[in-house]
Amino acid sequence: MASDIQVLQGLDTVAYVRLKKNAGKERGQLIPYQTSLDFDPQRDTDTTQTKMGGVPTTSSLETDLEIEFVHNISKVSDDLMTSLLKNEDIEVWIVYRKRRNAQGQYFAWYMQGIVSEDENENDPDDNSTRDVTFTIKGEPQRGWLTLPDEAEEELAYVFQGIGVVTSEDPTGQGTAYVDADAGTGSADYAAPATGDKGK
């Protein structure tokens, strides 16, 4: 049974964000160069001891969300600071790239809140980093979403040839390696005829 259980890797769990006010004009954006993502929904419990035994009580759900990334010049990193400075609502999606349903959609958490802290470290011998903490409102929602083609390309690039990249040839005359290519290739390759060179 245990051998059938698939393990999820932290590398394949990524966050997208969007200022809520921009929902009608732009898609959620990947936070570039993420290094860690901590998602911690929790509910405090307490027990009152009575003569008939313990009576448990629970508090409302609280969700801690913290994302670290290498500081960069991007709209996303500026939007995170805007949420903090202007107290603007932000949407967050946590997407699990290795968990998909029968329709090919990705499992994700969706939540809304604000950025409550944005720590920026600038050591002289390292990259500048950001550690962003979110205050999440209400209960995070589970669901399935579709990533547009350009979103998937942000996460994994495809093989490119050295030719010119155009809309007709988006890989620059390159062809990605597939498993069936193992052991293929020859030093005796003859280029196909391209016409009479004497003309």
PDB file of C-alpha atoms in Angstrom:
ATOM      1  CA  MET A   1       0.000   0.000   0.000  1.00  0.00           C
ATOM      2  CA  ALA A   2       2.707   2.464   0.996  1.00  0.00           C
ATOM      3  CA  SER A   3       4.523   1.884  -2.298  1.00  0.00           C
ATOM      4  CA  ASP A   4       1.476   3.308  -4.125  1.00  0.00           C
ATOM      5  CA  ILE A   5       1.610   6.609  -2.225  1.00  0.00           C
ATOM      6  CA  GLN A   6       3.284   9.369  -4.226  1.00  0.00           C
ATOM      7  CA  VAL A   7       5.636  11.732  -2.418  1.00  0.00           C
ATOM      8  CA  LEU A   8       5.358  15.473  -3.054  1.00  0.00           C
ATOM      9  CA  GLN A   9       8.554  17.512  -3.343  1.00  0.00           C
ATOM     10  CA  GLY A  10       8.960  21.039  -2.004  1.00  0.00           C
ATOM     11  CA  LEU A  11      10.611  21.965  -5.304  1.00  0.00           C
ATOM     12  CA  ASP A  12       7.302  21.376  -7.080  1.00  0.00           C
ATOM     13  CA  THR A  13       5.207  23.538  -4.735  1.00  0.00           C
ATOM     14  CA  VAL A  14       5.118  27.151  -5.905  1.00  0.00           C
ATOM     15  CA  ALA A  15       3.189  30.313  -5.127  1.00  0.00           C
ATOM     16  CA  TYR A  16       1.388  32.731  -7.402  1.00  0.00           C
ATOM     17  CA  VAL A  17       0.016  36.098  -6.281  1.00  0.00           C
ATOM     18  CA  ARG A  18      -2.119  38.958  -7.586  1.00  0.00           C
ATOM     19  CA  LEU A  19      -3.372  42.189  -6.074  1.00  0.00           C
ATOM     20  CA  LYS A  20      -7.095  41.601  -5.702  1.00  0.00           C
ATOM     21  CA  LYS A  21      -7.924  44.896  -7.395  1.00  0.00           C
ATOM     22  CA  ASN A  22      -6.250  43.588 -10.589  1.00  0.00           C
ATOM     23  CA  ALA A  23      -8.346  40.400 -10.834  1.00  0.00           C
ATOM     24  CA  GLY A  24     -10.251  41.737 -13.850  1.00  0.00           C
ATOM     25  CA  LYS A  25      -7.180  42.608 -15.912  1.00  0.00           C
ATOM     26  CA  GLU A  26      -4.310  40.206 -15.205  1.00  0.00           C
ATOM     27  CA  ARG A  27      -3.686  36.590 -14.237  1.00  0.00           C
ATOM     28  CA  GLY A  28      -1.939  35.487 -11.084  1.00  0.00           C
ATOM     29  CA  GLN A  29       1.847  35.815 -11.340  1.00  0.00           C
ATOM     30  CA  LEU A  30       4.540  33.399 -10.228  1.00  0.00           C
ATOM     31  CA  ILE A  31       6.786  34.818  -7.501  1.00  0.00           C
ATOM     32  CA  PRO A  32      10.222  34.579  -9.188  1.00  0.00           C
ATOM     33  CA  TYR A  33      13.125  32.685  -7.610  1.00  0.00           C
ATOM     34  CA  GLN A  34      11.250  31.210  -4.643  1.00  0.00           C
ATOM     35  CA  THR A  35      13.504  29.474  -2.118  1.00  0.00           C
ATOM     36  CA  SER A  36      10.984  28.402   0.528  1.00  0.00           C
ATOM     37  CA  LEU A  37       7.238  28.332   1.152  1.00  0.00           C
ATOM     38  CA  ASP A  38       5.735  27.667   4.590  1.00  0.00           C
ATOM     39  CA  PHE A  39       1.962  27.092   4.725  1.00  0.00           C
ATOM     40  CA  ASP A  40       0.603  26.464   8.216  1.00  0.00           C
ATOM     41  CA  PRO A  41      -3.166  26.411   8.842  1.00  0.00           C
ATOM     42  CA  GLN A  42      -3.842  25.921  12.538  1.00  0.00           C
ATOM     43  CA  ARG A  43      -6.596  25.998  15.126  1.00  0.00           C
ATOM     44  CA  ASP A  44      -5.766  26.486  18.799  1.00  0.00           C
ATOM     45  CA  THR A  45      -7.529  24.165  21.214  1.00  0.00           C
ATOM     46  CA  ASP A  46      -8.011  24.300  24.943  1.00  0.00           C
ATOM     47  CA  THR A  47      -9.621  22.004  27.477  1.00  0.00           C
ATOM     48  CA  THR A  48     -11.596  23.017  30.524  1.00  0.00           C
ATOM     49  CA  GLN A  49     -11.501  20.385  33.229  1.00  0.00           C
ATOM     50  CA  THR A  50     -14.858  19.693  34.849  1.00  0.00           C
ATOM     51  CA  LYS A  51     -16.068  17.140  37.400  1.00  0.00           C
ATOM     52  CA  MET A  52     -17.392  15.076  34.484  1.00  0.00           C
ATOM     53  CA  GLY A  53     -14.200  15.250  32.459  1.00  0.00           C
ATOM     54  CA  GLY A  54     -12.521  17.604  30.015  1.00  0.00           C
ATOM     55  CA  VAL A  55     -14.564  19.905  27.755  1.00  0.00           C
ATOM     56  CA  PRO A  56     -12.569  20.947  24.661  1.00  0.00           C
ATOM     57  CA  THR A  57     -12.910  24.344  23.029  1.00  0.00           C
ATOM     58  CA  THR A  58     -11.410  25.466  19.730  1.00  0.00           C
ATOM     59  CA  SER A  59     -10.566  28.886  18.343  1.00  0.00           C
ATOM     60  CA  SER A  60     -11.150  30.127  14.822  1.00  0.00           C
ATOM     61  CA  LEU A  61      -8.826  28.942  12.065  1.00  0.00           C
ATOM     62  CA  GLU A  62      -5.604  30.893  11.586  1.00  0.00           C
ATOM     63  CA  THR A  63      -3.272  30.453   8.627  1.00  0.00           C
ATOM     64  CA  ASP A  64       0.405  31.364   8.653  1.00  0.00           C
ATOM     65  CA  LEU A  65       1.945  31.825   5.211  1.00  0.00           C
ATOM     66  CA  GLU A  66       5.561  32.800   4.635  1.00  0.00           C
ATOM     67  CA  ILE A  67       7.417  32.866   1.321  1.00  0.00           C
ATOM     68  CA  GLU A  68      11.112  33.534   0.786  1.00  0.00           C
ATOM     69  CA  PHE A  69      12.651  34.425  -2.561  1.00  0.00           C
ATOM     70  CA  VAL A  70      15.716  36.008  -4.100  1.00  0.00           C
ATOM     71  CA  HIS A  71      14.993  39.718  -4.445  1.00  0.00           C
ATOM     72  CA  ASN A  72      14.427  40.744  -8.041  1.00  0.00           C
ATOM     73  CA  ILE A  73      13.122  43.515 -10.247  1.00  0.00           C
ATOM     74  CA  SER A  74       9.620  42.398 -11.210  1.00  0.00           C
ATOM     75  CA  LYS A  75       6.028  43.556 -11.007  1.00  0.00           C
ATOM     76  CA  VAL A  76       5.317  40.704  -8.616  1.00  0.00           C
ATOM     77  CA  SER A  77       7.910  41.768  -6.066  1.00  0.00           C
ATOM     78  CA  ASP A  78       6.653  45.360  -6.267  1.00  0.00           C
ATOM     79  CA  ASP A  79       3.024  44.221  -5.828  1.00  0.00           C
ATOM     80  CA  LEU A  80       3.980  42.397  -2.635  1.00  0.00           C
ATOM     81  CA  MET A  81       5.401  45.616  -1.194  1.00  0.00           C
ATOM     82  CA  THR A  82       2.344  47.553  -2.379  1.00  0.00           C
ATOM     83  CA  SER A  83       0.093  45.186  -0.435  1.00  0.00           C
ATOM     84  CA  LEU A  84       2.090  45.936   2.716  1.00  0.00           C
ATOM     85  CA  LEU A  85       2.455  49.702   2.278  1.00  0.00           C
ATOM     86  CA  LYS A  86      -1.087  50.386   1.061  1.00  0.00           C
ATOM     87  CA  ASN A  87      -2.836  47.663   3.100  1.00  0.00           C
ATOM     88  CA  GLU A  88      -4.223  46.222  -0.152  1.00  0.00           C
ATOM     89  CA  ASP A  89      -5.766  42.769  -0.401  1.00  0.00           C
ATOM     90  CA  ILE A  90      -3.748  40.184  -2.275  1.00  0.00           C
ATOM     91  CA  GLU A  91      -4.712  36.787  -3.662  1.00  0.00           C
ATOM     92  CA  VAL A  92      -2.379  33.818  -3.231  1.00  0.00           C
ATOM     93  CA  TRP A  93      -2.360  30.421  -4.913  1.00  0.00           C
ATOM     94  CA  ILE A  94      -0.164  27.543  -3.744  1.00  0.00           C
ATOM     95  CA  VAL A  95       0.140  25.182  -6.711  1.00  0.00           C
ATOM     96  CA  TYR A  96       1.306  21.566  -6.511  1.00  0.00           C
ATOM     97  CA  ARG A  97       2.848  20.825  -9.907  1.00  0.00           C
ATOM     98  CA  LYS A  98       2.987  17.038  -9.370  1.00  0.00           C
ATOM     99  CA  ARG A  99      -0.642  16.568  -8.313  1.00  0.00           C
ATOM    100  CA  ARG A 100      -3.135  16.669 -11.186  1.00  0.00           C
ATOM    101  CA  ASN A 101      -6.692  15.462 -11.693  1.00  0.00           C
ATOM    102  CA  ALA A 102      -8.162  13.548 -14.633  1.00  0.00           C
ATOM    103  CA  GLN A 103      -8.711  16.827 -16.512  1.00  0.00           C
ATOM    104  CA  GLY A 104      -5.029  17.753 -16.218  1.00  0.00           C
ATOM    105  CA  GLN A 105      -5.654  20.520 -13.696  1.00  0.00           C
ATOM    106  CA  TYR A 106      -3.269  21.175 -10.800  1.00  0.00           C
ATOM    107  CA  PHE A 107      -4.224  20.869  -7.134  1.00  0.00           C
ATOM    108  CA  ALA A 108      -3.987  24.251  -5.414  1.00  0.00           C
ATOM    109  CA  TRP A 109      -4.845  26.238  -2.320  1.00  0.00           C
ATOM    110  CA  TYR A 110      -6.437  29.653  -2.817  1.00  0.00           C
ATOM    111  CA  MET A 111      -6.541  32.361  -0.176  1.00  0.00           C
ATOM    112  CA  GLN A 112      -6.887  36.102   0.308  1.00  0.00           C
ATOM    113  CA  GLY A 113      -5.174  38.423   2.740  1.00  0.00           C
ATOM    114  CA  ILE A 114      -2.554  41.126   3.011  1.00  0.00           C
ATOM    115  CA  VAL A 115       1.223  41.218   3.285  1.00  0.00           C
ATOM    116  CA  SER A 116       1.942  41.913   6.961  1.00  0.00           C
ATOM    117  CA  GLU A 117       5.765  41.803   6.863  1.00  0.00           C
ATOM    118  CA  ASP A 118       8.396  42.032   4.134  1.00  0.00           C
ATOM    119  CA  GLU A 119      11.923  41.470   5.439  1.00  0.00           C
ATOM    120  CA  ASN A 120      14.748  42.314   3.039  1.00  0.00           C
ATOM    121  CA  GLU A 121      18.270  41.013   3.787  1.00  0.00           C
ATOM    122  CA  ASN A 122      21.263  42.413   1.890  1.00  0.00           C
ATOM    123  CA  ASP A 123      24.452  40.646   2.918  1.00  0.00           C
ATOM    124  CA  PRO A 124      27.527  41.817   0.977  1.00  0.00           C
ATOM    125  CA  ASP A 125      28.561  38.314  -0.105  1.00  0.00           C
ATOM    126  CA  ASP A 126      25.168  36.949  -1.105  1.00  0.00           C
ATOM    127  CA  ASN A 127      22.060  37.676  -3.164  1.00  0.00           C
ATOM    128  CA  SER A 128      19.539  40.084  -1.723  1.00  0.00           C
ATOM    129  CA  THR A 129      16.578  38.119  -0.324  1.00  0.00           C
ATOM    130  CA  ARG A 130      12.991  38.826   0.696  1.00  0.00           C
ATOM    131  CA  ASP A 131      11.014  37.012   3.402  1.00  0.00           C
ATOM    132  CA  VAL A 132       7.324  37.893   3.003  1.00  0.00           C
ATOM    133  CA  THR A 133       4.722  37.054   5.653  1.00  0.00           C
ATOM    134  CA  PHE A 134       1.008  37.111   4.825  1.00  0.00           C
ATOM    135  CA  THR A 135      -1.992  37.587   7.097  1.00  0.00           C
ATOM    136  CA  ILE A 136      -4.664  35.344   5.595  1.00  0.00           C
ATOM    137  CA  LYS A 137      -8.345  36.202   5.950  1.00  0.00           C
ATOM    138  CA  GLY A 138     -10.876  33.443   6.514  1.00  0.00           C
ATOM    139  CA  GLU A 139     -10.479  29.832   5.450  1.00  0.00           C
ATOM    140  CA  PRO A 140      -8.118  28.806   2.604  1.00  0.00           C
ATOM    141  CA  GLN A 141      -9.964  27.012  -0.186  1.00  0.00           C
ATOM    142  CA  ARG A 142      -8.847  23.811  -1.933  1.00  0.00           C
ATOM    143  CA  GLY A 143      -9.437  23.215  -5.619  1.00  0.00           C
ATOM    144  CA  TRP A 144      -8.022  22.528  -9.071  1.00  0.00           C
ATOM    145  CA  LEU A 145      -6.764  25.083 -11.565  1.00  0.00           C
ATOM    146  CA  THR A 146      -5.418  25.272 -15.095  1.00  0.00           C
ATOM    147  CA  LEU A 147      -2.076  26.918 -15.753  1.00  0.00           C
ATOM    148  CA  PRO A 148      -1.891  28.809 -19.052  1.00  0.00           C
ATOM    149  CA  ASP A 149       0.906  27.823 -21.423  1.00  0.00           C
ATOM    150  CA  GLU A 150       3.013  30.846 -20.558  1.00  0.00           C
ATOM    151  CA  ALA A 151       2.723  30.028 -16.849  1.00  0.00           C
ATOM    152  CA  GLU A 152       4.052  26.521 -17.387  1.00  0.00           C
ATOM    153  CA  GLU A 153       6.928  27.953 -19.449  1.00  0.00           C
ATOM    154  CA  GLU A 154       7.913  30.118 -16.471  1.00  0.00           C
ATOM    155  CA  LEU A 155       8.484  26.951 -14.447  1.00  0.00           C
ATOM    156  CA  ALA A 156      10.227  24.773 -17.030  1.00  0.00           C
ATOM    157  CA  TYR A 157      11.798  25.912 -20.259  1.00  0.00           C
ATOM    158  CA  VAL A 158      11.908  23.749 -23.375  1.00  0.00           C
ATOM    159  CA  PHE A 159      14.891  22.851 -25.524  1.00  0.00           C
ATOM    160  CA  GLN A 160      15.827  25.585 -27.991  1.00  0.00           C
ATOM    161  CA  GLY A 161      17.927  25.337 -31.139  1.00  0.00           C
ATOM    162  CA  ILE A 162      20.411  28.017 -32.169  1.00  0.00           C
ATOM    163  CA  GLY A 163      18.202  29.168 -35.027  1.00  0.00           C
ATOM    164  CA  VAL A 164      16.051  32.274 -35.039  1.00  0.00           C
ATOM    165  CA  VAL A 165      12.978  31.898 -32.827  1.00  0.00           C
ATOM    166  CA  THR A 166       9.800  32.934 -34.648  1.00  0.00           C
ATOM    167  CA  SER A 167       6.075  32.334 -34.302  1.00  0.00           C
ATOM    168  CA  GLU A 168       6.384  29.701 -37.063  1.00  0.00           C
ATOM    169  CA  ASP A 169       9.422  28.075 -35.404  1.00  0.00           C
ATOM    170  CA  PRO A 170       9.225  28.677 -31.623  1.00  0.00           C
ATOM    171  CA  THR A 171      12.126  26.287 -30.866  1.00  0.00           C
ATOM    172  CA  GLY A 172      14.688  27.824 -33.238  1.00  0.00           C
ATOM    173  CA  GLN A 173      15.040  24.625 -35.318  1.00  0.00           C
ATOM    174  CA  GLY A 174      15.563  22.562 -32.188  1.00  0.00           C
ATOM    175  CA  THR A 175      13.976  19.243 -31.210  1.00  0.00           C
ATOM    176  CA  ALA A 176      13.684  18.164 -27.590  1.00  0.00           C
ATOM    177  CA  TYR A 177      15.293  14.871 -26.549  1.00  0.00           C
ATOM    178  CA  VAL A 178      12.850  12.051 -25.724  1.00  0.00           C
ATOM    179  CA  ASP A 179      13.428   8.657 -24.103  1.00  0.00           C
ATOM    180  CA  ALA A 180      13.281   6.932 -27.495  1.00  0.00           C
ATOM    181  CA  ASP A 181      16.404   8.885 -28.545  1.00  0.00           C
ATOM    182  CA  ALA A 182      18.594   6.872 -26.161  1.00  0.00           C
ATOM    183  CA  GLY A 183      21.456   5.275 -28.107  1.00  0.00           C
ATOM    184  CA  THR A 184      20.569   6.938 -31.410  1.00  0.00           C
ATOM    185  CA  GLY A 185      22.727   9.129 -33.635  1.00  0.00           C
ATOM    186  CA  SER A 186      25.509   8.453 -36.090  1.00  0.00           C
ATOM    187  CA  ALA A 187      28.756   9.975 -37.264  1.00  0.00           C
ATOM    188  CA  ASP A 188      27.850   8.941 -40.828  1.00  0.00           C
ATOM    189  CA  TYR A 189      24.942  11.375 -41.200  1.00  0.00           C
ATOM    190  CA  ALA A 190      24.446  12.661 -44.743  1.00  0.00           C
ATOM    191  CA  ALA A 191      22.622  15.939 -45.153  1.00  0.00           C
ATOM    192  CA  PRO A 192      19.562  15.770 -47.413  1.00  0.00           C
ATOM    193  CA  ALA A 193      19.919  17.170 -50.894  1.00  0.00           C
ATOM    194  CA  THR A 194      18.892  20.796 -51.152  1.00  0.00           C
ATOM    195  CA  GLY A 195      18.911  21.168 -54.922  1.00  0.00           C
ATOM    196  CA  ASP A 196      21.532  21.597 -57.634  1.00  0.00           C
ATOM    197  CA  LYS A 197      24.282  23.773 -56.177  1.00  0.00           C
ATOM    198  CA  GLY A 198      25.621  24.453 -59.658  1.00  0.00           C
ATOM    199  CA  LYS A 199      22.640  26.561 -60.627  1.00  0.00           C
TER     200      LYS A 199
END
